[in-house]
Amino acid sequence: MGALKEIQPIKTGLKGEILIPGDKSVSHRSVMFAGLCDSEVKITNFLHAADCMSTVNCMRALGVKVKELDENTLIVKGNGFHGLQEPQSIIDAGNSGTTLRLMMGILAGQKFLTTFTGDASLSRRPMGRVINPLSQMGANIVGRKENKLLPITVIPAKESLQGIDYQMPMASAQVKSAILLAGMNAEGKTTVTEPYTSRDHTERMLEGFGVKLEKSGTSITISKVEKMTAPKEIHVPGDISSAAFWLVAGSIIEDSDIILKDVGINETRTGIIDVLKAMGANIELLNVRDEVEPIADIRVRYAKLHGTSFGADIMPRLIDEIPIITVASMFAEGETIITGAGELRVKETDRLQVITDEFNKVCPCIKGTQDGLIITGSQRNNLQKAVCNSHNDHRIAMALAILGASGVGIEIENSECVNISYPTFYEILTRFE
Ligand code: S3P
């Protein structure tokens, strides 16, 4: 069993400013795309967390130079679009689905062999959703259990990859990105269509690297690329998925008034703000500015929340925020009904199962359904101090911590997994105890 962490209840409202660490999705992509160019790229506000370091290690294994100027500043120097080199050993993607799935797309058209492993969680997660479309393009990728699971080997394809027109069965930025990245090495055009638009960081950032994309509704088309042109510098915005924990804490802890600094507010990511506002939250965007991604400071004040309902259409815009939205719903008046969340069953854990198993130890008010949750609210005075397990899922650990801090305290087993996306999380939380 990993570290047990005790979280104390927060007695007064949250006040002051919180600087939100760099976005995980953008950090991964910044190193990958810079590594496909031949000029030096400086990356600032890079998220120095375990998942993004899996990507750094992977790119290093493929011959890309990555220098760490300080914790959050990298200098990346690749060898050009066709310059990746054969790794000398197996690459460990750790806990990171984004590393593994996007890299499969990048490597599908390469002329050398790469084998990936990962931790116990990543080894359970479905990879057929990427391997199947890449195989249709002519890629040769093999994995355990009929090419669905790690370990996975990307073998050089016999002939050049061919573009496809692919209808994705689920909304997933990881799957979409893998296909687009493979499409950059494929003959003809590659089109992906999603049921709903997932986060579009790959599309925005590729355009920033001079790659042409055509967009129509939820479809994106890419053609073969010969060269990518890197910007000199990439500034990574703060991660709204990390800000989410403070958006909820500030909304449910009485007397709170906080400002979350430099948060990315790309509209494919801001579903949590829409849902919290629909619940009655007091959230204000300040100092909105536009870089490659839109950024703002976010002011959050305590508010009386009420229950809400939401489903599949908004799900890709808040896919990682369901654990913390569940916490908000426990404090809201009335019932919250979440549907269309089946994708949560294949995240770092089966999050629908883990939420019902662990959050109900604090207060038995959550019913799991096949593709969602039903939460009975108004539980502020019914919370018990329980020992809950994160199951090594970073977002579950942080949501449990906010649940405990907003209520009567909590003990969290396997608490150290916050290092996957937000290593300073507990440090900031204890500032408010
Ligand atoms: C991510 C996409 C999402 C998200 C994950 C990061 C990305 O996964 O859950 O944390 O960086 O592309 P899916 O696209 O598979 O839903």
Short mmCIF file of C-alpha atoms and ligand atoms in Angstrom, two decimals:
data_model
loop_
_atom_site.label_atom_id
_atom_site.label_comp_id
_atom_site.label_asym_id
_atom_site.label_seq_id
_atom_site.Cartn_x
_atom_site.Cartn_y
_atom_site.Cartn_z
CA MET A 1 0.00 0.00 0.00
CA GLY A 2 1.29 3.48 -0.90
CA ALA A 3 1.41 6.52 1.35
CA LEU A 4 -1.53 7.28 3.65
CA LYS A 5 -2.35 10.98 3.77
CA GLU A 6 -4.51 12.69 6.35
CA ILE A 7 -6.36 15.78 5.15
CA GLN A 8 -7.71 18.22 7.74
CA PRO A 9 -10.98 20.11 7.31
CA ILE A 10 -10.53 23.71 6.12
CA LYS A 11 -12.07 26.00 8.76
CA THR A 12 -12.18 29.35 6.96
CA GLY A 13 -12.87 30.24 3.33
CA LEU A 14 -10.13 29.98 0.69
CA LYS A 15 -8.56 33.39 0.03
CA GLY A 16 -5.81 34.74 -2.19
CA GLU A 17 -4.33 33.53 -5.46
CA ILE A 18 -3.35 30.11 -6.73
CA LEU A 19 -0.94 29.81 -9.66
CA ILE A 20 -2.17 26.85 -11.69
CA PRO A 21 0.53 24.49 -13.07
CA GLY A 22 0.95 23.90 -16.80
CA ASP A 23 -1.59 21.97 -18.85
CA LYS A 24 -0.82 18.26 -19.10
CA SER A 25 -2.22 17.78 -22.61
CA VAL A 26 -0.38 20.82 -24.00
CA SER A 27 2.87 19.86 -22.21
CA HIS A 28 2.89 16.39 -23.80
CA ARG A 29 2.23 17.78 -27.26
CA SER A 30 4.78 20.58 -26.95
CA VAL A 31 7.64 18.11 -26.44
CA MET A 32 6.40 15.67 -29.08
CA PHE A 33 5.89 18.28 -31.80
CA ALA A 34 9.06 20.24 -30.99
CA GLY A 35 10.93 16.92 -31.19
CA LEU A 36 9.77 16.49 -34.81
CA CYS A 37 11.47 19.74 -35.86
CA ASP A 38 15.11 20.66 -36.37
CA SER A 39 15.35 23.98 -34.51
CA GLU A 40 15.59 24.62 -30.77
CA VAL A 41 12.25 25.19 -29.02
CA LYS A 42 11.95 26.71 -25.56
CA ILE A 43 8.95 25.44 -23.59
CA THR A 44 7.90 27.53 -20.59
CA ASN A 45 5.49 26.60 -17.79
CA PHE A 46 5.97 22.95 -18.78
CA LEU A 47 4.16 20.62 -16.37
CA HIS A 48 6.94 18.84 -14.50
CA ALA A 49 4.85 15.83 -13.45
CA ALA A 50 5.23 12.08 -13.90
CA ASP A 51 2.98 11.79 -16.99
CA CYS A 52 4.75 14.51 -18.97
CA MET A 53 8.15 13.14 -17.93
CA SER A 54 7.07 9.84 -19.53
CA THR A 55 6.80 11.78 -22.80
CA VAL A 56 10.17 13.51 -22.24
CA ASN A 57 11.84 10.14 -21.61
CA CYS A 58 10.17 8.67 -24.67
CA MET A 59 11.35 11.49 -26.96
CA ARG A 60 14.86 11.23 -25.49
CA ALA A 61 14.88 7.49 -26.25
CA LEU A 62 14.03 8.40 -29.86
CA GLY A 63 17.08 10.65 -30.18
CA VAL A 64 15.56 14.05 -29.30
CA LYS A 65 17.61 16.28 -26.98
CA VAL A 66 15.61 17.65 -24.06
CA LYS A 67 17.44 19.95 -21.66
CA GLU A 68 15.76 21.00 -18.41
CA LEU A 69 16.74 24.64 -17.78
CA ASP A 70 14.70 24.56 -14.58
CA GLU A 71 11.71 22.55 -13.30
CA ASN A 72 9.29 24.12 -15.77
CA THR A 73 11.47 25.25 -18.67
CA LEU A 74 12.70 22.88 -21.35
CA ILE A 75 14.84 23.30 -24.44
CA VAL A 76 13.93 20.69 -27.04
CA LYS A 77 16.08 20.01 -30.09
CA GLY A 78 15.01 17.35 -32.58
CA ASN A 79 16.54 16.10 -35.82
CA GLY A 80 13.75 17.13 -38.19
CA PHE A 81 10.47 15.56 -39.27
CA HIS A 82 12.14 12.33 -40.44
CA GLY A 83 14.80 12.40 -37.76
CA LEU A 84 13.53 10.13 -34.99
CA GLN A 85 15.96 7.32 -34.22
CA GLU A 86 15.51 3.71 -33.19
CA PRO A 87 15.32 3.39 -29.40
CA GLN A 88 17.94 1.13 -27.82
CA SER A 89 15.57 -0.34 -25.25
CA ILE A 90 11.91 -0.76 -24.39
CA ILE A 91 10.12 2.54 -23.66
CA ASP A 92 8.10 2.80 -20.44
CA ALA A 93 5.03 5.04 -20.87
CA GLY A 94 4.31 4.80 -17.12
CA ASN A 95 0.71 5.79 -16.32
CA SER A 96 0.32 7.99 -19.39
CA GLY A 97 -2.34 7.15 -21.97
CA THR A 98 -1.55 10.34 -23.87
CA THR A 99 2.13 9.40 -24.25
CA LEU A 100 1.38 5.91 -25.50
CA ARG A 101 -1.53 6.68 -27.82
CA LEU A 102 -0.07 9.77 -29.48
CA MET A 103 3.34 8.12 -29.85
CA MET A 104 1.76 5.14 -31.60
CA GLY A 105 0.46 7.63 -34.17
CA ILE A 106 3.85 9.29 -34.57
CA LEU A 107 5.69 5.96 -34.81
CA ALA A 108 3.24 4.09 -37.08
CA GLY A 109 4.99 5.32 -40.24
CA GLN A 110 8.61 5.11 -38.99
CA LYS A 111 11.21 2.71 -40.35
CA PHE A 112 12.30 1.26 -37.01
CA LEU A 113 10.79 -0.85 -34.29
CA THR A 114 9.63 0.44 -30.89
CA THR A 115 8.26 -1.51 -27.95
CA PHE A 116 6.26 0.09 -25.13
CA THR A 117 5.40 -1.02 -21.63
CA GLY A 118 3.58 0.85 -18.88
CA ASP A 119 2.31 0.55 -15.32
CA ALA A 120 -0.49 -1.77 -14.15
CA SER A 121 -3.20 0.81 -14.94
CA LEU A 122 -1.99 1.58 -18.47
CA SER A 123 -1.59 -2.16 -19.10
CA ARG A 124 -5.33 -2.61 -18.51
CA ARG A 125 -6.44 0.27 -20.75
CA PRO A 126 -7.82 -0.37 -24.26
CA MET A 127 -5.37 0.34 -27.07
CA GLY A 128 -7.39 -1.35 -29.86
CA ARG A 129 -9.17 2.00 -30.31
CA VAL A 130 -5.88 3.36 -31.72
CA ILE A 131 -4.33 0.18 -33.13
CA ASN A 132 -7.40 -0.65 -35.27
CA PRO A 133 -7.56 2.60 -37.28
CA LEU A 134 -3.75 2.75 -37.58
CA SER A 135 -3.78 -0.85 -38.88
CA GLN A 136 -6.38 0.20 -41.47
CA MET A 137 -3.81 2.79 -42.61
CA GLY A 138 -1.28 -0.03 -43.10
CA ALA A 139 0.55 0.20 -39.77
CA ASN A 140 1.92 -2.99 -38.23
CA ILE A 141 1.31 -2.81 -34.47
CA VAL A 142 1.07 -5.84 -32.22
CA GLY A 143 0.06 -6.13 -28.59
CA ARG A 144 -1.14 -8.58 -25.98
CA LYS A 145 -4.71 -10.00 -26.17
CA GLU A 146 -5.33 -9.60 -29.91
CA ASN A 147 -3.48 -6.29 -30.20
CA LYS A 148 -5.52 -4.56 -27.56
CA LEU A 149 -3.17 -4.23 -24.58
CA LEU A 150 0.40 -3.41 -23.56
CA PRO A 151 3.14 -4.45 -24.09
CA ILE A 152 2.88 -3.11 -27.64
CA THR A 153 5.39 -3.13 -30.50
CA VAL A 154 5.20 -0.77 -33.45
CA ILE A 155 6.86 -2.62 -36.35
CA PRO A 156 7.91 -0.81 -39.56
CA ALA A 157 5.05 -1.03 -42.08
CA LYS A 158 5.83 -2.96 -45.31
CA GLU A 159 4.56 -0.11 -47.47
CA SER A 160 3.80 3.56 -46.89
CA LEU A 161 0.78 4.30 -44.75
CA GLN A 162 -2.39 5.26 -46.65
CA GLY A 163 -4.83 7.95 -45.56
CA ILE A 164 -8.26 6.83 -44.34
CA ASP A 165 -11.64 8.35 -43.66
CA TYR A 166 -12.39 7.20 -40.11
CA GLN A 167 -15.56 7.58 -38.07
CA MET A 168 -14.56 7.35 -34.42
CA PRO A 169 -16.95 5.32 -32.26
CA MET A 170 -16.20 7.56 -29.23
CA ALA A 171 -15.13 11.19 -28.69
CA SER A 172 -11.44 10.95 -27.75
CA ALA A 173 -8.65 13.45 -28.29
CA GLN A 174 -6.08 10.71 -27.84
CA VAL A 175 -7.53 8.56 -30.63
CA LYS A 176 -8.15 11.58 -32.90
CA SER A 177 -4.59 12.81 -32.35
CA ALA A 178 -3.00 9.39 -33.00
CA ILE A 179 -4.78 9.14 -36.36
CA LEU A 180 -3.91 12.71 -37.38
CA LEU A 181 -0.26 12.21 -36.40
CA ALA A 182 -0.11 8.97 -38.42
CA GLY A 183 -1.81 10.87 -41.26
CA MET A 184 1.18 13.23 -41.43
CA ASN A 185 3.20 10.23 -42.71
CA ALA A 186 0.47 8.75 -44.94
CA GLU A 187 -0.19 9.04 -48.67
CA GLY A 188 -3.31 11.05 -49.55
CA LYS A 189 -5.71 12.58 -47.10
CA THR A 190 -6.63 11.34 -43.63
CA THR A 191 -9.98 12.37 -42.16
CA VAL A 192 -11.25 11.67 -38.63
CA THR A 193 -14.80 12.37 -37.49
CA GLU A 194 -15.87 12.32 -33.85
CA PRO A 195 -19.39 12.00 -32.42
CA TYR A 196 -18.65 15.18 -30.39
CA THR A 197 -15.59 17.42 -30.56
CA SER A 198 -12.93 16.48 -28.00
CA ARG A 199 -10.08 18.78 -26.89
CA ASP A 200 -8.43 20.35 -29.94
CA HIS A 201 -4.89 21.03 -28.68
CA THR A 202 -3.34 18.80 -31.35
CA GLU A 203 -5.10 20.70 -34.14
CA ARG A 204 -4.25 24.16 -32.76
CA MET A 205 -0.67 23.28 -32.01
CA LEU A 206 -0.01 21.54 -35.35
CA GLU A 207 -1.26 24.70 -37.07
CA GLY A 208 1.24 26.61 -34.93
CA PHE A 209 3.92 24.30 -36.38
CA GLY A 210 2.88 25.16 -39.94
CA VAL A 211 0.79 22.04 -40.61
CA LYS A 212 -2.37 22.60 -42.71
CA LEU A 213 -5.64 21.12 -41.48
CA GLU A 214 -9.16 21.28 -42.90
CA LYS A 215 -12.03 21.39 -40.40
CA SER A 216 -15.69 20.76 -41.05
CA GLY A 217 -18.13 20.12 -38.20
CA THR A 218 -16.55 17.40 -36.07
CA SER A 219 -14.27 16.24 -38.92
CA ILE A 220 -10.59 17.09 -39.35
CA THR A 221 -8.53 16.34 -42.47
CA ILE A 222 -4.75 16.27 -42.70
CA SER A 223 -2.37 15.50 -45.59
CA LYS A 224 1.17 14.17 -45.78
CA VAL A 225 3.71 16.50 -44.17
CA GLU A 226 7.33 16.90 -45.28
CA LYS A 227 8.51 19.37 -42.67
CA MET A 228 7.22 21.05 -39.54
CA THR A 229 8.36 24.55 -38.59
CA ALA A 230 8.71 25.08 -34.88
CA PRO A 231 7.90 28.29 -33.05
CA LYS A 232 10.88 29.56 -31.00
CA GLU A 233 8.92 29.36 -27.79
CA ILE A 234 5.79 27.64 -26.49
CA HIS A 235 4.15 28.91 -23.32
CA VAL A 236 1.98 26.23 -21.72
CA PRO A 237 -1.23 27.65 -20.17
CA GLY A 238 -2.37 26.55 -16.69
CA ASP A 239 -4.35 23.32 -16.66
CA ILE A 240 -8.09 23.82 -16.20
CA SER A 241 -8.29 20.18 -15.08
CA SER A 242 -6.01 21.11 -12.14
CA ALA A 243 -7.83 24.41 -11.56
CA ALA A 244 -11.04 22.34 -11.35
CA PHE A 245 -10.23 21.22 -7.79
CA TRP A 246 -10.07 24.86 -6.62
CA LEU A 247 -13.11 25.85 -8.70
CA VAL A 248 -15.10 23.36 -6.67
CA ALA A 249 -13.37 23.97 -3.31
CA GLY A 250 -13.94 27.73 -3.69
CA SER A 251 -17.58 27.14 -4.60
CA ILE A 252 -18.45 24.85 -1.67
CA ILE A 253 -16.30 26.15 1.22
CA GLU A 254 -18.13 29.05 2.87
CA ASP A 255 -16.58 32.50 2.70
CA SER A 256 -14.14 31.58 -0.11
CA ASP A 257 -12.95 34.16 -2.63
CA ILE A 258 -9.94 33.06 -4.69
CA ILE A 259 -8.28 33.86 -7.98
CA LEU A 260 -6.82 31.06 -10.11
CA LYS A 261 -4.04 32.52 -12.22
CA ASP A 262 -3.21 31.89 -15.90
CA VAL A 263 -5.69 29.12 -16.66
CA GLY A 264 -6.26 27.80 -20.20
CA ILE A 265 -9.90 28.37 -21.16
CA ASN A 266 -9.97 26.60 -24.53
CA GLU A 267 -13.70 25.98 -25.02
CA THR A 268 -13.14 22.26 -25.64
CA ARG A 269 -12.03 22.11 -21.97
CA THR A 270 -14.36 24.48 -20.11
CA GLY A 271 -17.35 22.18 -19.59
CA ILE A 272 -16.71 22.31 -15.84
CA ILE A 273 -17.26 26.08 -15.77
CA ASP A 274 -20.55 25.67 -17.67
CA VAL A 275 -21.76 22.92 -15.33
CA LEU A 276 -20.74 24.73 -12.13
CA LYS A 277 -22.42 27.92 -13.37
CA ALA A 278 -25.57 25.91 -14.17
CA MET A 279 -25.39 24.73 -10.52
CA GLY A 280 -25.33 28.36 -9.34
CA ALA A 281 -21.57 28.87 -8.91
CA ASN A 282 -20.06 32.35 -8.76
CA ILE A 283 -17.25 32.14 -11.34
CA GLU A 284 -15.87 35.10 -13.22
CA LEU A 285 -13.26 35.19 -16.02
CA LEU A 286 -10.80 38.08 -15.64
CA ASN A 287 -7.97 39.34 -17.80
CA VAL A 288 -8.94 37.10 -20.76
CA ARG A 289 -6.16 37.01 -23.36
CA ASP A 290 -5.36 35.03 -26.46
CA GLU A 291 -2.13 33.16 -27.15
CA VAL A 292 -2.09 29.86 -29.13
CA GLU A 293 -4.68 28.97 -26.48
CA PRO A 294 -7.03 31.44 -24.73
CA ILE A 295 -6.03 32.13 -21.10
CA ALA A 296 -7.73 33.88 -18.15
CA ASP A 297 -7.57 34.40 -14.42
CA ILE A 298 -10.62 32.88 -12.80
CA ARG A 299 -12.30 34.34 -9.71
CA VAL A 300 -14.36 31.90 -7.65
CA ARG A 301 -16.52 32.80 -4.69
CA TYR A 302 -18.58 30.61 -2.39
CA ALA A 303 -22.15 30.08 -3.61
CA LYS A 304 -25.13 27.92 -2.72
CA LEU A 305 -25.15 25.25 -5.42
CA HIS A 306 -28.09 23.23 -6.68
CA GLY A 307 -28.19 19.92 -8.57
CA THR A 308 -28.13 19.64 -12.35
CA SER A 309 -28.21 17.11 -15.21
CA PHE A 310 -25.76 16.74 -18.06
CA GLY A 311 -24.74 14.07 -20.56
CA ALA A 312 -22.87 12.88 -23.65
CA ASP A 313 -22.81 16.17 -25.56
CA ILE A 314 -20.79 18.05 -22.93
CA MET A 315 -18.79 15.01 -21.71
CA PRO A 316 -15.65 15.51 -23.86
CA ARG A 317 -15.41 19.09 -22.54
CA LEU A 318 -15.20 17.89 -18.90
CA ILE A 319 -14.16 14.25 -19.24
CA ASP A 320 -11.48 14.44 -16.51
CA GLU A 321 -13.59 16.53 -14.13
CA ILE A 322 -16.34 14.04 -13.20
CA PRO A 323 -14.72 13.05 -9.85
CA ILE A 324 -14.56 16.66 -8.66
CA ILE A 325 -17.99 17.56 -10.11
CA THR A 326 -19.31 14.66 -8.03
CA VAL A 327 -17.91 16.37 -4.92
CA ALA A 328 -19.67 19.63 -5.88
CA SER A 329 -22.91 17.67 -6.37
CA MET A 330 -22.69 16.19 -2.85
CA PHE A 331 -22.80 19.75 -1.46
CA ALA A 332 -25.48 21.00 -3.89
CA GLU A 333 -29.15 21.08 -3.04
CA GLY A 334 -31.14 18.37 -4.83
CA GLU A 335 -30.11 15.64 -7.21
CA THR A 336 -27.41 15.64 -9.91
CA ILE A 337 -27.77 13.19 -12.79
CA ILE A 338 -24.77 12.43 -15.00
CA THR A 339 -25.24 10.32 -18.15
CA GLY A 340 -23.10 9.56 -21.22
CA ALA A 341 -19.99 9.05 -19.08
CA GLY A 342 -19.17 5.45 -20.11
CA GLU A 343 -15.64 6.53 -21.17
CA LEU A 344 -14.85 6.99 -17.47
CA ARG A 345 -14.75 3.21 -17.13
CA VAL A 346 -11.52 3.11 -19.19
CA LYS A 347 -9.59 5.97 -17.59
CA GLU A 348 -6.70 5.49 -15.11
CA THR A 349 -9.26 3.47 -13.13
CA ASP A 350 -12.92 2.62 -13.77
CA ARG A 351 -13.80 6.01 -12.34
CA LEU A 352 -17.56 5.41 -12.12
CA GLN A 353 -16.89 2.33 -9.97
CA VAL A 354 -14.18 3.94 -7.86
CA ILE A 355 -16.30 7.07 -7.23
CA THR A 356 -19.24 4.98 -5.99
CA ASP A 357 -17.01 2.66 -3.92
CA GLU A 358 -14.84 5.31 -2.28
CA PHE A 359 -16.94 8.51 -2.08
CA ASN A 360 -19.82 6.54 -0.57
CA LYS A 361 -17.55 5.72 2.41
CA VAL A 362 -17.73 9.43 3.28
CA CYS A 363 -21.47 9.60 2.66
CA PRO A 364 -23.60 6.95 0.94
CA CYS A 365 -25.34 9.25 -1.54
CA ILE A 366 -24.06 8.13 -4.97
CA LYS A 367 -25.63 5.53 -7.20
CA GLY A 368 -23.67 4.27 -10.19
CA THR A 369 -25.46 3.53 -13.47
CA GLN A 370 -24.04 1.86 -16.58
CA ASP A 371 -22.89 5.16 -18.05
CA GLY A 372 -23.13 7.67 -15.25
CA LEU A 373 -23.91 8.63 -11.67
CA ILE A 374 -26.90 9.83 -9.67
CA ILE A 375 -25.88 11.94 -6.69
CA THR A 376 -28.24 12.99 -3.89
CA GLY A 377 -27.02 16.37 -2.64
CA SER A 378 -27.31 18.46 0.55
CA GLN A 379 -24.84 16.19 2.38
CA ARG A 380 -22.71 18.89 4.08
CA ASN A 381 -23.86 17.79 7.54
CA ASN A 382 -23.88 14.05 6.83
CA LEU A 383 -20.19 13.49 6.05
CA GLN A 384 -18.06 11.01 8.01
CA LYS A 385 -14.31 10.92 8.31
CA ALA A 386 -13.40 7.77 6.37
CA VAL A 387 -10.27 6.05 5.07
CA CYS A 388 -10.62 6.05 1.26
CA ASN A 389 -8.43 4.56 -1.44
CA SER A 390 -7.37 6.50 -4.54
CA HIS A 391 -6.67 3.22 -6.37
CA ASN A 392 -3.58 5.11 -7.63
CA ASP A 393 -5.75 7.43 -9.70
CA HIS A 394 -4.51 11.04 -9.40
CA ARG A 395 -7.86 12.70 -10.05
CA ILE A 396 -9.64 10.44 -7.56
CA ALA A 397 -7.02 11.26 -4.88
CA MET A 398 -7.42 15.03 -5.41
CA ALA A 399 -11.23 14.89 -5.49
CA LEU A 400 -11.20 12.87 -2.23
CA ALA A 401 -8.85 15.45 -0.69
CA ILE A 402 -11.24 18.30 -1.56
CA LEU A 403 -14.18 16.25 -0.24
CA GLY A 404 -12.36 15.77 3.07
CA ALA A 405 -11.08 19.35 3.27
CA SER A 406 -14.58 20.73 2.61
CA GLY A 407 -16.12 18.42 5.20
CA VAL A 408 -14.77 16.66 8.30
CA GLY A 409 -11.37 15.50 7.04
CA ILE A 410 -10.34 12.26 5.34
CA GLU A 411 -7.51 9.74 5.13
CA ILE A 412 -6.38 8.81 1.63
CA GLU A 413 -4.57 5.56 0.83
CA ASN A 414 -2.19 5.63 -2.16
CA SER A 415 -2.17 9.40 -1.96
CA GLU A 416 1.14 10.03 -3.77
CA CYS A 417 -0.38 9.47 -7.24
CA VAL A 418 -1.14 13.23 -7.45
CA ASN A 419 2.43 13.36 -8.84
CA ILE A 420 0.99 12.18 -12.15
CA SER A 421 -0.53 15.60 -12.92
CA TYR A 422 -0.21 17.97 -9.93
CA PRO A 423 2.83 17.33 -7.70
CA THR A 424 2.29 20.49 -5.57
CA PHE A 425 -1.40 19.81 -4.90
CA TYR A 426 -1.15 18.83 -1.20
CA GLU A 427 1.29 21.66 -0.52
CA ILE A 428 -1.26 24.18 -1.78
CA LEU A 429 -4.14 22.52 0.03
CA THR A 430 -2.31 22.66 3.38
CA ARG A 431 -1.84 26.42 2.87
CA PHE A 432 -5.57 26.71 3.61
CA GLU A 433 -5.85 24.31 6.58
C1 S3P B 1 -6.21 13.68 -23.18
C2 S3P B 1 -7.44 13.29 -23.63
C3 S3P B 1 -8.47 12.70 -22.76
C4 S3P B 1 -8.18 12.93 -21.29
C5 S3P B 1 -6.75 12.73 -20.94
C6 S3P B 1 -5.84 13.60 -21.77
C7 S3P B 1 -5.27 14.23 -24.16
O1 S3P B 1 -8.52 11.32 -23.00
O2 S3P B 1 -8.98 12.10 -20.49
O3 S3P B 1 -6.53 13.01 -19.57
O4 S3P B 1 -4.25 14.85 -23.75
O5 S3P B 1 -5.49 14.05 -25.37
P1 S3P B 1 -9.46 10.73 -24.18
O6 S3P B 1 -9.16 11.54 -25.35
O7 S3P B 1 -9.06 9.33 -24.41
O8 S3P B 1 -10.86 10.87 -23.67
#
